[in-house]
CSV table of C-alpha atoms and ligand atoms in Angstrom, one decimal:
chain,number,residue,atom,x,y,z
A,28,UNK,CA,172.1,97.2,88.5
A,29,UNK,CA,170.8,94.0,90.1
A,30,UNK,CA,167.4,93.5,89.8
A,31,UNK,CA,166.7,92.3,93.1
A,32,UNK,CA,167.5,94.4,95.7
A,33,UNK,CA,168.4,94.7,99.5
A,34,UNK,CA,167.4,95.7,102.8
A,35,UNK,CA,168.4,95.7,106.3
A,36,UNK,CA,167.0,96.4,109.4
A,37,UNK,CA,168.7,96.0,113.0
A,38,UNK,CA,167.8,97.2,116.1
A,39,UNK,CA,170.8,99.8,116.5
A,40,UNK,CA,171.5,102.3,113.9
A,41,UNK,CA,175.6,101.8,113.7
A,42,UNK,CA,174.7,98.0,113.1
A,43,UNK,CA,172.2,98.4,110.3
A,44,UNK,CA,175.1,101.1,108.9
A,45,UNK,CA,177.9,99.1,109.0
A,46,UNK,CA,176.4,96.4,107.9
A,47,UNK,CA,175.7,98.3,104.8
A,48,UNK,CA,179.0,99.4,104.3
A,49,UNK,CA,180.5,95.9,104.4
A,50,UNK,CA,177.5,95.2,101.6
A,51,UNK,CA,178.0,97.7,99.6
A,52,UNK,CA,181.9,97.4,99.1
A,53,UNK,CA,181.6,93.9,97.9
A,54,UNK,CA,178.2,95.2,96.0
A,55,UNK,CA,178.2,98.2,94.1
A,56,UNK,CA,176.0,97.0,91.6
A,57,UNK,CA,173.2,95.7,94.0
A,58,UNK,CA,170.6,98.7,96.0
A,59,UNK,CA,171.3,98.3,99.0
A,60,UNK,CA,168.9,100.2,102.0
A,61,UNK,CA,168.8,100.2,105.8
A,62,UNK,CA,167.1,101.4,108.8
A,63,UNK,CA,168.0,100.8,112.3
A,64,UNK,CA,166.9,101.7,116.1
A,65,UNK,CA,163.9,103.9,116.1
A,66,UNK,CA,163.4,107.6,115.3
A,67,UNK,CA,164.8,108.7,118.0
A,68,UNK,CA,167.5,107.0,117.9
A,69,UNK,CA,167.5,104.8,120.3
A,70,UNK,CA,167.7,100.9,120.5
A,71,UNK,CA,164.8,99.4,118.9
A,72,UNK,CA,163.2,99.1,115.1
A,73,UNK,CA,160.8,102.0,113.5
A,74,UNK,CA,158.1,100.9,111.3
A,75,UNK,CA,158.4,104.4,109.7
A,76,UNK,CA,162.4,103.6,108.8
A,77,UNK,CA,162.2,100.5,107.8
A,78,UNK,CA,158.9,101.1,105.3
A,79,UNK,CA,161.2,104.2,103.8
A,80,UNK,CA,164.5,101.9,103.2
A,81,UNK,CA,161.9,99.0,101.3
A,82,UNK,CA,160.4,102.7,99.2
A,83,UNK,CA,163.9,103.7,98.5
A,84,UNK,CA,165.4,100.8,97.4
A,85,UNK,CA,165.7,100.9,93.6
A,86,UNK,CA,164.3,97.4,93.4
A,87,UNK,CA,160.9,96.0,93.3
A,88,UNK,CA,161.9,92.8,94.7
A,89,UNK,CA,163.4,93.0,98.1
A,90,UNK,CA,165.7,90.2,100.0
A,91,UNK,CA,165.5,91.6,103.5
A,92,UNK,CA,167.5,90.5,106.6
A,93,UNK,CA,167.4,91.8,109.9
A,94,UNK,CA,169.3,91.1,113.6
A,95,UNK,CA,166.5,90.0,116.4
A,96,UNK,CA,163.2,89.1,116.3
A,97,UNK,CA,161.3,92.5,117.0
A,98,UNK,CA,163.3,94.1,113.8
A,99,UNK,CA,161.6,91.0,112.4
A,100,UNK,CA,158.1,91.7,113.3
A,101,UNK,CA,158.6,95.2,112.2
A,102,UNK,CA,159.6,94.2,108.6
A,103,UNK,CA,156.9,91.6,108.6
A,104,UNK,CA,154.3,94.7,109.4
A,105,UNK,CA,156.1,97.0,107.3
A,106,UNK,CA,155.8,94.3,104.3
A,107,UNK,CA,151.9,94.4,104.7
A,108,UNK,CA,151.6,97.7,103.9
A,109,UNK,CA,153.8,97.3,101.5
A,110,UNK,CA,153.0,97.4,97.2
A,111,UNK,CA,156.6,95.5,96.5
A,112,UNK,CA,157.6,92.0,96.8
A,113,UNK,CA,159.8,92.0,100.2
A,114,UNK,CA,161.4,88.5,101.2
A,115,UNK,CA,162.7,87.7,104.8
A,116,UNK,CA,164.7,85.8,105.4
A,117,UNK,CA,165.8,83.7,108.9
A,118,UNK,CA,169.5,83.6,108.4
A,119,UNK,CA,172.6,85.1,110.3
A,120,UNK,CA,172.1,88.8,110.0
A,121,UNK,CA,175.5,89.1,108.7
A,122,UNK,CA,176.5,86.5,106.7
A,123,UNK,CA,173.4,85.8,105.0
A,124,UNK,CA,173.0,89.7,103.6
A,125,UNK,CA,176.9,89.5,102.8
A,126,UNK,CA,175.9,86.1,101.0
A,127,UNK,CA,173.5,87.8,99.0
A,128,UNK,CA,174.8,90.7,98.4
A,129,UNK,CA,178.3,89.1,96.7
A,130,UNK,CA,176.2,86.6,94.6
A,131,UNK,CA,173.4,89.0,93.4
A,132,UNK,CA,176.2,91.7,92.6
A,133,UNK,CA,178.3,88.7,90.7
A,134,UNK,CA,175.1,88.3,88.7
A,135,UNK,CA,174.1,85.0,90.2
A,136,UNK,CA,169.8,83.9,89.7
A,137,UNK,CA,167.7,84.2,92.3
A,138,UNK,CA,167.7,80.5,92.4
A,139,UNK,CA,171.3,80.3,93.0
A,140,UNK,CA,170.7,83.1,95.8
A,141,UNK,CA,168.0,81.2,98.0
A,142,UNK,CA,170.1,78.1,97.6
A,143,UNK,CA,173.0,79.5,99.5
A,144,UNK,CA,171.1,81.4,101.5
A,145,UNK,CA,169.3,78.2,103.1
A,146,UNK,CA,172.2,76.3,105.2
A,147,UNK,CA,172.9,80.1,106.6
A,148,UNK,CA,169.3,79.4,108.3
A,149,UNK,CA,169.8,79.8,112.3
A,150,UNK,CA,166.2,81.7,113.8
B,13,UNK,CA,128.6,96.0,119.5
B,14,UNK,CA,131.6,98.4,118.3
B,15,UNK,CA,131.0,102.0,117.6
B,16,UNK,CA,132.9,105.2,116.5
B,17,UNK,CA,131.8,106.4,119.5
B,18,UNK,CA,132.2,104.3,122.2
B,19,UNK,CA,135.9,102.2,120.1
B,20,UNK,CA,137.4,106.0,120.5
B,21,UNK,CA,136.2,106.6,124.0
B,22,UNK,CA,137.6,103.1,124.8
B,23,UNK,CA,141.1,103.4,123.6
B,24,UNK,CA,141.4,106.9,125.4
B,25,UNK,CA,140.7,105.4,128.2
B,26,UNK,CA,143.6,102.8,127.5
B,27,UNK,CA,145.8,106.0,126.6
B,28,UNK,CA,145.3,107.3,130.1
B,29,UNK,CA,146.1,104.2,132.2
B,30,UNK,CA,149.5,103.4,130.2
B,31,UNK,CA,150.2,106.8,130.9
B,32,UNK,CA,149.3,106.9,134.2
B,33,UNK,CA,151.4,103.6,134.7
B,34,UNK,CA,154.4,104.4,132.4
B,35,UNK,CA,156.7,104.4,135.4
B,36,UNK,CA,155.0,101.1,136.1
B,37,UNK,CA,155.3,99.4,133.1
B,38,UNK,CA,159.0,100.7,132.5
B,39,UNK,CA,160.1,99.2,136.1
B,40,UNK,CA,158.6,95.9,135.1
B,41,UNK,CA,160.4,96.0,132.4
B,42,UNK,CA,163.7,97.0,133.8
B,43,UNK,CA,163.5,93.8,135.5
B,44,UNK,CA,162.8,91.3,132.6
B,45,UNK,CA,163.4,93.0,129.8
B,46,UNK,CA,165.6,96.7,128.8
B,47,UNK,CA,163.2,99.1,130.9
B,48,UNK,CA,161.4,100.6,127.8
B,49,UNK,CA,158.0,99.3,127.7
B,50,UNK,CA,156.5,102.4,129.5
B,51,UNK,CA,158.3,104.8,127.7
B,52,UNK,CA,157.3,102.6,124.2
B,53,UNK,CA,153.8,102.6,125.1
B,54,UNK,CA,153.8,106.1,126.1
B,55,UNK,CA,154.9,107.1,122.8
B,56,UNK,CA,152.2,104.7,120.7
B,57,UNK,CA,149.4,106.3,122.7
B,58,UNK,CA,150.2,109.9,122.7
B,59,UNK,CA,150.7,109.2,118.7
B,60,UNK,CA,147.4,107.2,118.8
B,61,UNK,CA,145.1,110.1,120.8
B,62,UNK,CA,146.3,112.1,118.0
B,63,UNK,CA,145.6,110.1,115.2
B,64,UNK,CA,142.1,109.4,116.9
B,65,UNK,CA,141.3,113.4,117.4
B,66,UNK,CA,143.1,114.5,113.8
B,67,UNK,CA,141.8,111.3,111.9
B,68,UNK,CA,138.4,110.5,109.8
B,69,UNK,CA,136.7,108.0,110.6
B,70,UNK,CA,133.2,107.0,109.2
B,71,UNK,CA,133.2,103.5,111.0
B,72,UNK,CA,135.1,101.7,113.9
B,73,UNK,CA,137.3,99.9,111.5
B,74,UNK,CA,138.7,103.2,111.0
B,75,UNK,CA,139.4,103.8,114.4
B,76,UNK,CA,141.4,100.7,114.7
B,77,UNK,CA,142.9,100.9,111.7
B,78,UNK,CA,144.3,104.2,112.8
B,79,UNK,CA,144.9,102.7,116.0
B,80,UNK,CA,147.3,100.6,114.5
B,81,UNK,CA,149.1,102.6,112.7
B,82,UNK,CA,149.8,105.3,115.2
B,83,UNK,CA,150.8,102.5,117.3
B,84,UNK,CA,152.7,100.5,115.2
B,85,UNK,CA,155.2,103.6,113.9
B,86,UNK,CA,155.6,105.2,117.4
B,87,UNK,CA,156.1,102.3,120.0
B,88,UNK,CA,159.3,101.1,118.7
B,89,UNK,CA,159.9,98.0,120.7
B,90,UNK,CA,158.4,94.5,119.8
B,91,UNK,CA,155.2,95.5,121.4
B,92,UNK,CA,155.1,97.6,118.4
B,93,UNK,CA,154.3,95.1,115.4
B,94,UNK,CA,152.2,93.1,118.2
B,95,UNK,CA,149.9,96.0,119.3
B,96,UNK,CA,150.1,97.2,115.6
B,97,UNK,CA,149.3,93.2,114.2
B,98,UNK,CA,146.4,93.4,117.1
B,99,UNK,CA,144.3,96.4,116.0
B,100,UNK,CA,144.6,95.4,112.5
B,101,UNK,CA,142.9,92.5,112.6
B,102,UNK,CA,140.7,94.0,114.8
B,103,UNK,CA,139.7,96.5,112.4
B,104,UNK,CA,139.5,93.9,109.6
B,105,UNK,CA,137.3,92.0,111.4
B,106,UNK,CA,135.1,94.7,112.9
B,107,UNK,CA,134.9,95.5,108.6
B,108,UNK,CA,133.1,92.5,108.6
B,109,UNK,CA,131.0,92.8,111.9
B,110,UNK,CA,131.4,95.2,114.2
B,111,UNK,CA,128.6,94.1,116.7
B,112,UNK,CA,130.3,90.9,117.6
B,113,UNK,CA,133.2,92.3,120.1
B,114,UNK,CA,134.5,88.5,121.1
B,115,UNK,CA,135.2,88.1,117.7
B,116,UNK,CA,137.0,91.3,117.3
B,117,UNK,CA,139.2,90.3,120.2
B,118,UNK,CA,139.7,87.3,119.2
B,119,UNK,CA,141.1,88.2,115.5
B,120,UNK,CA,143.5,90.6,117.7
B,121,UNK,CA,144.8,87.5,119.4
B,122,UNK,CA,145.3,85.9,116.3
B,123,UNK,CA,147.2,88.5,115.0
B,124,UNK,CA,149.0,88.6,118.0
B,125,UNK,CA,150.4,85.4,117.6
B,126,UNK,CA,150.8,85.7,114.0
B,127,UNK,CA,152.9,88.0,114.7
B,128,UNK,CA,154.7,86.7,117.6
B,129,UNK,CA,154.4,83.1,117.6
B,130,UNK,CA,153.9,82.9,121.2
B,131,UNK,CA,151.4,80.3,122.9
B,132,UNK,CA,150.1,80.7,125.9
B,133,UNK,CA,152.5,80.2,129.0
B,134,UNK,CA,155.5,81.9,127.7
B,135,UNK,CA,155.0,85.1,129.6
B,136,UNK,CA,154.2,87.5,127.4
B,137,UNK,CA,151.4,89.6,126.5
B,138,UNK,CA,149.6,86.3,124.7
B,139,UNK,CA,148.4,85.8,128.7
B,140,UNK,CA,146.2,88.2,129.0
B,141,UNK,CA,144.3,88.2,125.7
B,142,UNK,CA,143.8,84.4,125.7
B,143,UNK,CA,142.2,84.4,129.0
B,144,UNK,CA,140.3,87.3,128.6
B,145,UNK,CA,139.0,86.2,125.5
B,146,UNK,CA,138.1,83.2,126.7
B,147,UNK,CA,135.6,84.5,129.5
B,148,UNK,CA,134.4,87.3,127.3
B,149,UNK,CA,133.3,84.1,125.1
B,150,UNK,CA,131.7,82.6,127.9
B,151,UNK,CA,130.1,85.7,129.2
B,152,UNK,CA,132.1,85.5,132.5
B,153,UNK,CA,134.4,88.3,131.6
B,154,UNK,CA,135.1,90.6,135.1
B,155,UNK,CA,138.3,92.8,136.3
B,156,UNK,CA,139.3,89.5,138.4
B,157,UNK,CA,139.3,87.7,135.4
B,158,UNK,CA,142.1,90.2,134.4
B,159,UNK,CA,143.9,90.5,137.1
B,160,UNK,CA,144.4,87.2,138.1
B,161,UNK,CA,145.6,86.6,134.0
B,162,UNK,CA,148.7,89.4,134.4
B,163,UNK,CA,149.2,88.0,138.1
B,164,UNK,CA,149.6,84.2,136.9
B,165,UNK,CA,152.5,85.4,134.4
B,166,UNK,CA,154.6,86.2,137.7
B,167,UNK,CA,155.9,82.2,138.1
B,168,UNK,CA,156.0,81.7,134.2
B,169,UNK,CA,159.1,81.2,132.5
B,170,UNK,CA,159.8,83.4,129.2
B,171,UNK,CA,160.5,81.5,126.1
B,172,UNK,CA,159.7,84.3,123.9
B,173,UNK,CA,160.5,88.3,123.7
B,174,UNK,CA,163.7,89.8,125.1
B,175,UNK,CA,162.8,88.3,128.3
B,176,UNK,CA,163.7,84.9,127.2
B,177,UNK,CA,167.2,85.7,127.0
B,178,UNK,CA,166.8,85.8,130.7
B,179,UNK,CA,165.9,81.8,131.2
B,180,UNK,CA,165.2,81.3,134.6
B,181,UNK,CA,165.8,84.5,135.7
B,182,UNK,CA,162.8,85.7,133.8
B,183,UNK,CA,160.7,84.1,136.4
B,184,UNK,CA,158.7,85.9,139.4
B,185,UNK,CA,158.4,89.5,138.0
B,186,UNK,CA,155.0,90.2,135.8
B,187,UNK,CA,155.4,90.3,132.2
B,188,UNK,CA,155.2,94.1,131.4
B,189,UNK,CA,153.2,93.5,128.0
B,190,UNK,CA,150.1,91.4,129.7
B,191,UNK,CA,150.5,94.4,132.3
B,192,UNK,CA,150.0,96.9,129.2
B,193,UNK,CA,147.4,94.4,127.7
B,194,UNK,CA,145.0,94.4,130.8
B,195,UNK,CA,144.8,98.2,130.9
B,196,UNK,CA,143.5,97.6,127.2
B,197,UNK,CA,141.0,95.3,128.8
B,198,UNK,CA,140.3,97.2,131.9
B,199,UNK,CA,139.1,100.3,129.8
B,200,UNK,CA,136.9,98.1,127.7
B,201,UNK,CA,135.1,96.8,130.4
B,202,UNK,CA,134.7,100.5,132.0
B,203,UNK,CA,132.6,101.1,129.0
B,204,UNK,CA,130.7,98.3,129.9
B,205,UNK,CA,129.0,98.8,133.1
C,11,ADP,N1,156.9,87.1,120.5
C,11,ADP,C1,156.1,87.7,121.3
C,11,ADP,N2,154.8,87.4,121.3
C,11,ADP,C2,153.9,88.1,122.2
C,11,ADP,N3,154.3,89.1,123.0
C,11,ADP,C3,155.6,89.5,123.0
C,11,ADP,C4,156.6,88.8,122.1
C,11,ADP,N4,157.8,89.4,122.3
C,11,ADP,C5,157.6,90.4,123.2
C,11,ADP,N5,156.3,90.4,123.6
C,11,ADP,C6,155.7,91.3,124.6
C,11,ADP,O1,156.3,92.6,124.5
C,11,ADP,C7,156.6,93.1,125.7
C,11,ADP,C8,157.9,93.9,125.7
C,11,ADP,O2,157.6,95.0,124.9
C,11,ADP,P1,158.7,96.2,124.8
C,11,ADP,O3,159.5,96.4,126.0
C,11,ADP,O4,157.9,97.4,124.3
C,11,ADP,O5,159.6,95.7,123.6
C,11,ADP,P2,161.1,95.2,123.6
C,11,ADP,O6,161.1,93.8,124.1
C,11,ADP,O7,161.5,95.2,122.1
C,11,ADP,O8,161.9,96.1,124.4
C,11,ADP,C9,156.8,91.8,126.6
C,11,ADP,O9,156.6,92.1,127.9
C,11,ADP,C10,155.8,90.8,126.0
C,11,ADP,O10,154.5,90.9,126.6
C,12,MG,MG1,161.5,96.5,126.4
């Protein structure tokens, strides 16, 4: 298991999921956690969700990615509160977890990670 | 000066004019935004009333604090993590001195924008507090003061929020946030006269 972990959090719950789904096929070996919309279940990002998928995750440090900017600002508050190390990270939602999910699971350093990580940069 | 008393009695009065205006603040929204902002705010405030009756408190840190929190995991929308950023820093600086109330604001602004990143002019809720702020420094601080802060977002702009996906159709509505925010302020200065 990778030692880093990661978590997503979009504004709409079938996003955040199948997001995770793409992950998690190319990623067995990394811990992958979500949350999306609010609780319930609407459009929209739940401070509640999103603090349980960064308590779940099997890792104490956390790459996170998320879709728009109020998923952002929730992960932000959420990472206040938090006890773990939780990174976030401004790149294209989907890309830049896939990124990052393939290269922790192929064992690649965090080094290596943030380095391809950075020209997937857009927000 | 900031009290357990007279923090709680001030953000139930807030609780009662969101939702008294959540129709309001949901129509404004509608137009600028996805129609939610009533229904958001509704939510945080019924969760924060709660939190306010159910929760200790020994000073008005606490009741911010709480504030926050109730806010922060029931609104749902970006005004959310902003209200929720707000009444943290508020309680953190009330820790350190609760009798100075400008400066209580004023760390709620900053959290705010923090938060946010917004500046002033980009028609959101950032319009009301800096204003405000700035009279309550100056001692000038009246309902006019507020009013005329949520009326001058009508022309502006967004550039930030949901609303900016809009562009230039974002202009001549009132931002429903600063609309949210000034019932924050309204309610404090209730408990002022
Ligand atoms: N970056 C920001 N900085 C300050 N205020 C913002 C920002 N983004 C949004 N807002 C405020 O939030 C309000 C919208 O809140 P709400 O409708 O509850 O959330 P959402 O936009 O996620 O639907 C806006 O009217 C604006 O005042
Ligand atoms: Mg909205």
């Amino acid at each position: 298991m990778s030692e880093i972990g990661i978590v997503l959090s979009s504004h709409v719950s079938e996003l955040a999921e199948g997001v995770y789904k793409l992950l998690s096929e190319t990623a067995p070996k990394v811990s992958i956690t979500y949350a999306g919309g609010t609780d319930d279940g609407d459009i929209g990002s739940s401070f509640d969700a999103i603090t349980q998928a960064i308590e779940e995750n099997e890792a104490d440090h956390i790459l996170s990615f998320y879709d728009l900017g109020s998923a952002k600002m929730t992960m932000e508050m959420a990472i206040e509160y938090s006890d773990k190390t939780v990174e976030l990270f401004d790149v294209s939602f989907v890309e830049g977890a896939y990124t990052a999910a393939s290269l922790l699971s192929g064992g690649a350093d965090y080094d290596r990670v943030i380095e391809q990580l950075k020209p997937l940069i857009i927000k | 000066m900031l009290t357990v008393e007279n923090t709680k009695a001030w953000l139930l009065r807030f609780a009662e004019k969101v939702e008294a205006n959540k129709a309001h603040l949901s129509d404004l929204d509608s137009v600028i935004g996805d129609g939610d902002h009533g229904n958001n705010m509704a939510r945080g405030i019924k969760a924060m009333q709660e939190a306010l009756e159910s929760k200790e408190a020994s000073d008005p840190a606490d009741v911010l604090k709480n504030a926050s929190m109730a806010l922060l995991s029931k609104i749902g929308g970006a005004s959310g993590p902003l209200y929720g950023s707000a009444f943290l820093d508020m309680s953190k600086q009330a820790k350190e001195d609760a009798s100075d109330v400008s400066a209580i604001f004023r760390a709620g602004l900053s959290g705010i924008q923090k938060r946010g990143k917004a500046e002033p002019g980009e028609k959101t809720m950032v319009d009301v507090w800096h204003p405000v702020i700035k009279a309550l420094e100056s001692g000038e601080l009246t309902t006019d003061t507020i009013t005329d802060a949520v009326e001058a977002t009508k022309p502006l702009k967004a550039t930030k929020g949901r609303a900016s996906y809009l562009g230039e159709r974002s202009i001549g509505e009132l931002d429903p946030g600063a609309v949210s925010s000034s019932y924050l302020f309204e309610a404090w200065l209730e408990g002022e006269d």
